[in-house]
mmCIF file of C-alpha atoms in Angstrom:
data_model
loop_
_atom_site.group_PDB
_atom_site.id
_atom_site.type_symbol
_atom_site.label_atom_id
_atom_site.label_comp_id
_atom_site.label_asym_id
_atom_site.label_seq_id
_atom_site.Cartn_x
_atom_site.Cartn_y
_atom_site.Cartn_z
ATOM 1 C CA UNK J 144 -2.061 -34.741 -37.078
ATOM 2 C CA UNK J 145 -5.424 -33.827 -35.771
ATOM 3 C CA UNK J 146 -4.509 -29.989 -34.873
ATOM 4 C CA UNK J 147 -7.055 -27.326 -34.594
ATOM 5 C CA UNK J 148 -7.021 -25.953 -38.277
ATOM 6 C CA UNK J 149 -7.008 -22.279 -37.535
ATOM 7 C CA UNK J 150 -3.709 -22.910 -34.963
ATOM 8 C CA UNK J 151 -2.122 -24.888 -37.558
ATOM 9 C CA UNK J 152 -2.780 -22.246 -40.297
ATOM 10 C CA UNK J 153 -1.685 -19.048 -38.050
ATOM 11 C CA UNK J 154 1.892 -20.744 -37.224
ATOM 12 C CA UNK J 155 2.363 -22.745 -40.369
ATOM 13 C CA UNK J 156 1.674 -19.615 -42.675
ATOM 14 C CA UNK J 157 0.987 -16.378 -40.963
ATOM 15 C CA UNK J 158 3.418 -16.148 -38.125
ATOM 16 C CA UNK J 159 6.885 -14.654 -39.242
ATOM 17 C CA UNK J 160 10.148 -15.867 -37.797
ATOM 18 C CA UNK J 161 10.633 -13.424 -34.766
ATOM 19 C CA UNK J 162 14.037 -11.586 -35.238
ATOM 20 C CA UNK J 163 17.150 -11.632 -33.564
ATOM 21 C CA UNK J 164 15.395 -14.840 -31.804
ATOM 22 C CA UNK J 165 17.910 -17.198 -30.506
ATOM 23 C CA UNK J 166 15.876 -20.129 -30.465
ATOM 24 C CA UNK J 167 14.642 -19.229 -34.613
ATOM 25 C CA UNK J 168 18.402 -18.606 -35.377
ATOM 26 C CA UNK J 169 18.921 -19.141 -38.829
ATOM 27 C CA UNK J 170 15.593 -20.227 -39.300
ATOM 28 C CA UNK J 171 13.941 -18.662 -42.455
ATOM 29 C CA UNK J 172 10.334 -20.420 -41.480
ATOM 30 C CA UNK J 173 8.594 -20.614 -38.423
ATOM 31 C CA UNK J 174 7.633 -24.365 -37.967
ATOM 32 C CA UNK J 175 10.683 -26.278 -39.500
ATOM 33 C CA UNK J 176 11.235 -30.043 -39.167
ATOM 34 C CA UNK J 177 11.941 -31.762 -35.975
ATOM 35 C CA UNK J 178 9.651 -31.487 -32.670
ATOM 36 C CA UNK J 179 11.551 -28.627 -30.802
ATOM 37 C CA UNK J 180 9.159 -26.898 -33.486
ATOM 38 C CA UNK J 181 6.375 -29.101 -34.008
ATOM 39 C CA UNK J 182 5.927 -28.763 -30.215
ATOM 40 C CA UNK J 183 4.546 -25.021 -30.628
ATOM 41 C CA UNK J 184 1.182 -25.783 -32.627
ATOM 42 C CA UNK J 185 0.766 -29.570 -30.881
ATOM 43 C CA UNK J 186 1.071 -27.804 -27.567
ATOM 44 C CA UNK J 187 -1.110 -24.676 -28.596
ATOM 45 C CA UNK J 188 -4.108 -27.096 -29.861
ATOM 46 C CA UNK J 189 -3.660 -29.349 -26.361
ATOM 47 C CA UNK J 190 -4.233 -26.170 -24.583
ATOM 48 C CA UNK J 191 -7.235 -25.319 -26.804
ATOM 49 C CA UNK J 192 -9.142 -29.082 -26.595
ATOM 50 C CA UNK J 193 -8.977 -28.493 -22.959
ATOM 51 C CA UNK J 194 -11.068 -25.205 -23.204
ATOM 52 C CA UNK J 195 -9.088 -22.211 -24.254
ATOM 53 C CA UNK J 196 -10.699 -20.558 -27.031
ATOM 54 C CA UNK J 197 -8.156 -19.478 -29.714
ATOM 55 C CA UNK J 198 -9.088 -15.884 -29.760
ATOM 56 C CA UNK J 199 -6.881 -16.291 -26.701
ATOM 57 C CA UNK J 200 -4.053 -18.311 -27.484
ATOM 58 C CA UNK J 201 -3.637 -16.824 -30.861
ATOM 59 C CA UNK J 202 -3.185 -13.443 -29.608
ATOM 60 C CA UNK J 203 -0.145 -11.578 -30.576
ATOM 61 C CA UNK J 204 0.645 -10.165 -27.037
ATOM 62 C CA UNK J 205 0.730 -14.519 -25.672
ATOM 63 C CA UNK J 206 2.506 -15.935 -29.053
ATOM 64 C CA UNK J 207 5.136 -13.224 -28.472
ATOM 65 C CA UNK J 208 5.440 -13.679 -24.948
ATOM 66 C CA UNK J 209 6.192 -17.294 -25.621
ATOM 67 C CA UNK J 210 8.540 -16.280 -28.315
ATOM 68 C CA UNK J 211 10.628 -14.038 -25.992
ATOM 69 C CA UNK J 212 10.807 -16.908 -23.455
ATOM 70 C CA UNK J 213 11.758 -19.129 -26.366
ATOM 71 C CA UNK J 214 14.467 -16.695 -27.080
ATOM 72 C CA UNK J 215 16.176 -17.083 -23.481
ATOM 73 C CA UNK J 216 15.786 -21.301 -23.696
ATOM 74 C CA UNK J 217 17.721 -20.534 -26.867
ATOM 75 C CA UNK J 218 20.314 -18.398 -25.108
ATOM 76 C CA UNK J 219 21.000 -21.251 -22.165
ATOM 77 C CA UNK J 220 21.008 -24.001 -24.546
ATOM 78 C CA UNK J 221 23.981 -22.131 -26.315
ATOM 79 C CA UNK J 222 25.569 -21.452 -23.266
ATOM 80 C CA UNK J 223 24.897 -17.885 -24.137
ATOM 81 C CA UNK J 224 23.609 -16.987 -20.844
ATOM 82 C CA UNK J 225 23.811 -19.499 -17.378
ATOM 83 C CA UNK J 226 20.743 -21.268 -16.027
ATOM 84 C CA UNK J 227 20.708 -18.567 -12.891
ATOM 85 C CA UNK J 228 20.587 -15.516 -15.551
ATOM 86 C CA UNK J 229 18.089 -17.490 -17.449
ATOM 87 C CA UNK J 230 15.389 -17.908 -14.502
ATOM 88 C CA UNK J 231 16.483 -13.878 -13.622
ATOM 89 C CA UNK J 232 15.786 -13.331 -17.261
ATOM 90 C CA UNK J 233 12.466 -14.955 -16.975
ATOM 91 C CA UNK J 234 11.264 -12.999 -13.840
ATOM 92 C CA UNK J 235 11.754 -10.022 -15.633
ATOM 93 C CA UNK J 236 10.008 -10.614 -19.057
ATOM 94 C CA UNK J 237 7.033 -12.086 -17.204
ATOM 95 C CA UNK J 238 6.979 -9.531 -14.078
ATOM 96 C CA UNK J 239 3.422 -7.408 -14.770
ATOM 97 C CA UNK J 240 2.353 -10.255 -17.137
ATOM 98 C CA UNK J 241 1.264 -13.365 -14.869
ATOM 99 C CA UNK J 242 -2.239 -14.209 -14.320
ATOM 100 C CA UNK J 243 -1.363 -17.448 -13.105
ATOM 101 C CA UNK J 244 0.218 -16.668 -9.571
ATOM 102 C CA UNK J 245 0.391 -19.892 -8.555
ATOM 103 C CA UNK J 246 1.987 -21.574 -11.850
ATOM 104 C CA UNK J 247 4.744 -19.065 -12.366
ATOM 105 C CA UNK J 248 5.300 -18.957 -8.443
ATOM 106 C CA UNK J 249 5.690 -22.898 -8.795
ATOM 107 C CA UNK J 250 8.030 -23.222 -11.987
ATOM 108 C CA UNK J 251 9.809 -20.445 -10.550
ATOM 109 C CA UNK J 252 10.187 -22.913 -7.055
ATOM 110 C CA UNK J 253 10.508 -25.866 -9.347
ATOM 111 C CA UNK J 254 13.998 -24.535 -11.128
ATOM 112 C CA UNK J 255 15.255 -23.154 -8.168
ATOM 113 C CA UNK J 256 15.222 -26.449 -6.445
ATOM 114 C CA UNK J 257 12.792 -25.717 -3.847
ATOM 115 C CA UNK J 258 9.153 -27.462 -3.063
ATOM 116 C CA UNK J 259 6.439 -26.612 -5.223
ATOM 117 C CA UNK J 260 3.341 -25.351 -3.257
ATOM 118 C CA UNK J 261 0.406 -26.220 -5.735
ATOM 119 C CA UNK J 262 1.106 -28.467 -8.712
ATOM 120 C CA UNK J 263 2.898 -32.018 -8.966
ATOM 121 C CA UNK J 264 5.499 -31.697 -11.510
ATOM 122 C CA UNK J 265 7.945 -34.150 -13.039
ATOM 123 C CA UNK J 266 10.419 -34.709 -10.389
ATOM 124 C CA UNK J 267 11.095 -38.429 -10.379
ATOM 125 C CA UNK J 268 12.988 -39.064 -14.024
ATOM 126 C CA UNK J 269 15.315 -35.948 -14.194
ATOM 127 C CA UNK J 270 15.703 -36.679 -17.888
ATOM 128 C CA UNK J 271 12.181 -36.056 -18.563
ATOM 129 C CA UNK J 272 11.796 -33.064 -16.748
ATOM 130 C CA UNK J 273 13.895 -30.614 -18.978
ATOM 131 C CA UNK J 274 10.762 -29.369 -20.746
ATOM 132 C CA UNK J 275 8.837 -27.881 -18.013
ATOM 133 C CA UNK J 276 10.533 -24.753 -19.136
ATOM 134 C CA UNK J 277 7.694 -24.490 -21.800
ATOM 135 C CA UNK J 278 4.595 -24.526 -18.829
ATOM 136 C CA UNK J 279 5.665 -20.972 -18.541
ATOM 137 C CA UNK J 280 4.021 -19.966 -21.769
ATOM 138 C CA UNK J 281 1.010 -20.678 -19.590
ATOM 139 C CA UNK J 282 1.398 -18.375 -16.889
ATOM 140 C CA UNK J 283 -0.049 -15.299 -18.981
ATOM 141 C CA UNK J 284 -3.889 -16.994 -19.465
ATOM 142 C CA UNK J 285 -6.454 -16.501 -17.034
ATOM 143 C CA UNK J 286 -7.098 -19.747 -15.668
ATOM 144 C CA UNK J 287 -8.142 -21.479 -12.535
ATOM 145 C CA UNK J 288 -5.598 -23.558 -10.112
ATOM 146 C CA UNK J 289 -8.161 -26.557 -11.176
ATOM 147 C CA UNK J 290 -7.606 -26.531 -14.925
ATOM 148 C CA UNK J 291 -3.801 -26.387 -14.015
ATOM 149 C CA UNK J 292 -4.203 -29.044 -12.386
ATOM 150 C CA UNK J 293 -6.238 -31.193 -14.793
ATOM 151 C CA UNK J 294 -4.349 -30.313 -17.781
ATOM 152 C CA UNK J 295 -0.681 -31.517 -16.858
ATOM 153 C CA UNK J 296 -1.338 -34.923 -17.110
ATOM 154 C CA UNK J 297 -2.283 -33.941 -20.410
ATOM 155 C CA UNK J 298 1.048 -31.892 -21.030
ATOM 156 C CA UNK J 299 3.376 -35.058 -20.234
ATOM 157 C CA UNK J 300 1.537 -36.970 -22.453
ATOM 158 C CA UNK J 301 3.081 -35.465 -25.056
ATOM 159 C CA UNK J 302 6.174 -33.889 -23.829
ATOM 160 C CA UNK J 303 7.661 -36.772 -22.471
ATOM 161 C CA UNK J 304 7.706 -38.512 -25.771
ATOM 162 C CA UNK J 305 9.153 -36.063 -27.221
ATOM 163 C CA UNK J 306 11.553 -35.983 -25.311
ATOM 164 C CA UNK J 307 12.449 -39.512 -25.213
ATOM 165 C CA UNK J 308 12.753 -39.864 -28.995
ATOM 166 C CA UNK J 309 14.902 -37.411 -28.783
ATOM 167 C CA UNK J 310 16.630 -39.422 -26.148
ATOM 168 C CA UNK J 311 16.603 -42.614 -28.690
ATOM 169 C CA UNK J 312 17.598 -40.385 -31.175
ATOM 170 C CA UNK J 313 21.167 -38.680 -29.469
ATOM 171 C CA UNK J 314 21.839 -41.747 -26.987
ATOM 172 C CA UNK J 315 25.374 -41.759 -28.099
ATOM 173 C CA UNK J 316 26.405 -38.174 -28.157
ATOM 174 C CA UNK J 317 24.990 -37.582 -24.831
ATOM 175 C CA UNK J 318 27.077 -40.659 -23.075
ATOM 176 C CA UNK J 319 30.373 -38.808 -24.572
ATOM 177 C CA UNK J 320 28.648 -35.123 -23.185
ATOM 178 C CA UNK J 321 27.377 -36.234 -20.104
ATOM 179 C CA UNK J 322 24.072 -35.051 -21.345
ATOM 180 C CA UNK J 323 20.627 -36.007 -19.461
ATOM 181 C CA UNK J 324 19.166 -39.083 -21.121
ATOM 182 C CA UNK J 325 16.105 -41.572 -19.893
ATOM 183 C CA UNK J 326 18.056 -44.714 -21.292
ATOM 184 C CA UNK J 327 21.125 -43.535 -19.423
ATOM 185 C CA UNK J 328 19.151 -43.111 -16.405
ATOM 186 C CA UNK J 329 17.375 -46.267 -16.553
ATOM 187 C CA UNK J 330 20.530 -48.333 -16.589
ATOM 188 C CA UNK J 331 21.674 -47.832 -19.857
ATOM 189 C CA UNK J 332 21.095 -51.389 -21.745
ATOM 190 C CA UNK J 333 18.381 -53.507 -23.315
ATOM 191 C CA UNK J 334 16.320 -53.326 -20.601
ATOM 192 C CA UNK J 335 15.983 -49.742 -20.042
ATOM 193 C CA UNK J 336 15.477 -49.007 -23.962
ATOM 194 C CA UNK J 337 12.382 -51.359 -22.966
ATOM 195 C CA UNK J 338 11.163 -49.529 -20.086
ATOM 196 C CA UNK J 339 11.912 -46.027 -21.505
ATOM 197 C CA UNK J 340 9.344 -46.945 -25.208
ATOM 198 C CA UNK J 341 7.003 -48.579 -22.719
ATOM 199 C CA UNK J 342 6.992 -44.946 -20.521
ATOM 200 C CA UNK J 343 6.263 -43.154 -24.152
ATOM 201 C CA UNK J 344 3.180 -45.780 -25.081
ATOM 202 C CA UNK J 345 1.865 -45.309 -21.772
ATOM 203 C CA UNK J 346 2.079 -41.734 -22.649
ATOM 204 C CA UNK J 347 0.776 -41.697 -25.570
ATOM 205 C CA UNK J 348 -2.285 -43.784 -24.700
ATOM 206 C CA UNK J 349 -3.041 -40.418 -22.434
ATOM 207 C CA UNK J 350 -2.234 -37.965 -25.336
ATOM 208 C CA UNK J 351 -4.577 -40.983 -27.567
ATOM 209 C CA UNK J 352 -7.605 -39.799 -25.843
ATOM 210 C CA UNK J 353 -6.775 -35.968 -26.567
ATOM 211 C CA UNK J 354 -5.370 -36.126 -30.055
ATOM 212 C CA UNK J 355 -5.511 -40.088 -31.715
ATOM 213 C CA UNK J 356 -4.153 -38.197 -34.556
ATOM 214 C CA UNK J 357 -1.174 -36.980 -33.070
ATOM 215 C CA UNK J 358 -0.443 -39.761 -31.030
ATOM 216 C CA UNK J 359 -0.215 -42.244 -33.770
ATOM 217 C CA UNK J 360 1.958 -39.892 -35.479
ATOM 218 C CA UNK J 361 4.407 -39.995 -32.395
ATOM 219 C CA UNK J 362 4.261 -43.393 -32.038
ATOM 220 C CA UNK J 363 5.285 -44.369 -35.712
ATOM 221 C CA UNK J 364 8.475 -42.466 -34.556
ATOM 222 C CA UNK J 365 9.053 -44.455 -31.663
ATOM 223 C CA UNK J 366 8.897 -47.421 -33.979
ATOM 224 C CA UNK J 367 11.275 -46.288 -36.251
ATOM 225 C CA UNK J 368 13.617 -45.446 -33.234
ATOM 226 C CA UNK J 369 13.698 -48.968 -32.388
ATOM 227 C CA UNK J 370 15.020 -49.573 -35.986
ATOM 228 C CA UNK J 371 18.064 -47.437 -35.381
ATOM 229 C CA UNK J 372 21.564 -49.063 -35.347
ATOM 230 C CA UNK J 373 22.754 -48.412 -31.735
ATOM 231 C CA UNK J 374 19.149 -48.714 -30.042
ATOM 232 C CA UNK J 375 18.864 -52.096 -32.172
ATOM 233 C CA UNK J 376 22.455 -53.542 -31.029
ATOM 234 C CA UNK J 377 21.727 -52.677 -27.393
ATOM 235 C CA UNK J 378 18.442 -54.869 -27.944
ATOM 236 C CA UNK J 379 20.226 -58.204 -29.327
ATOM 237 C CA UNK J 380 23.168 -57.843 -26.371
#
């Protein structure tokens, strides 16, 4: 999948599952199947083809950082802990361990509903906005407002279409939940399963220029969402 060899070593084989982690509950390896993992090393190696070294990234103090923060999405998403405790939660893993001022200062502005100061974000499709959680395993390197601002184009390029296959994926479950969903959002019919895999190709032809690898891998998926029984019927309608 065209991933830096040495990042895709250290998590595939030498990192251990991090204990009592909620996010790794009842994991027994680090990088199982399905993108919510995947996402670690494809994310790591984006950060590293746009100029941090791995001596960096792979350093134990920043992967368990990012594991701890991990640990608190876990907690929210099981309704362990609300969204306010997990932002308060946040503040105080991070506080003495931002280099970043302006990133943290904006995701922290960003969740709490307020204007961000520095960065554009993804603000106008809600759905597609849920992962900016992970931009806070950022906030710990040493680098400039510039490459910030450079590399989150790069970011959505990936994390939006992983995020809409998931959306392909649990279309159904999250109209009975009331769950956040891009086809929901778009109108919720033939047409907006169009416009949502055209927002993933146009995507991908970002992450293409990164990673061609990795974005053909993606994209395979996105064909075989297509394929599936309730995205198909809503096609023919």
């Amino acid at each position: 999948m065209g991933i830096n060899s040495e990042i895709a070593h250290y998590f595939a084989n030498e990192r251990k599952v991090p204990a009592e982690n909620a996010y790794w509950k009842n994991k027994r390896i680090y990088i199982s199947f399905g993108f919510g993992f995947q996402a670690i090393p494809f994310m790591f190696d984006l950060v590293h083809k746009c100029g941090i070294s791995t001596d960096v990234l792979l350093q134990d103090d920043h992967v368990t950082l990012m594991e701890k923060g991990f640990d608190k999405v876990g907690r929210y998403e099981s309704n362990e802990i609300s969204f306010s405790e997990f932002l308060t939660e946040c503040k105080v893993l991070l506080n003495g361990k931002v280099k970043q001022q302006h990133l943290a200062a904006d995701l922290f502005a960003l969740f709490s509903g307020k204007e961000t100061s520095y960065f554009e974000f993804e603000t106008k499709h809600k759905a597609l906005a849920r992962s900016d959680s992970f931009l806070f395993t950022l906030v710990d390197l040493d680098v400039s407002d510039e490459w910030v601002r450079s590399f989150l184009p790069t970011w959505y390029s990936l994390a939006r279409p992983v995020l809409l296959l998931d959306d392909f994926k649990d279309l159904e479950d999250d109209r009975k939940n009331g769950d956040e969903n891009m086809i929901i959002e778009l109108g919720d019919n033939g047409e907006a399963v169009k416009k949502a895999y055209d927002f993933g190709m146009k995507d991908l032809e970002i992450l293409g220029k990164v990673n061609p690898k990795l974005s053909k891998y993606i994209e395979e998926f996105f064909q075989k969402s297509l394929l599936q029984e309730h995205i198909r019927s809503m096609l023919v309608a």
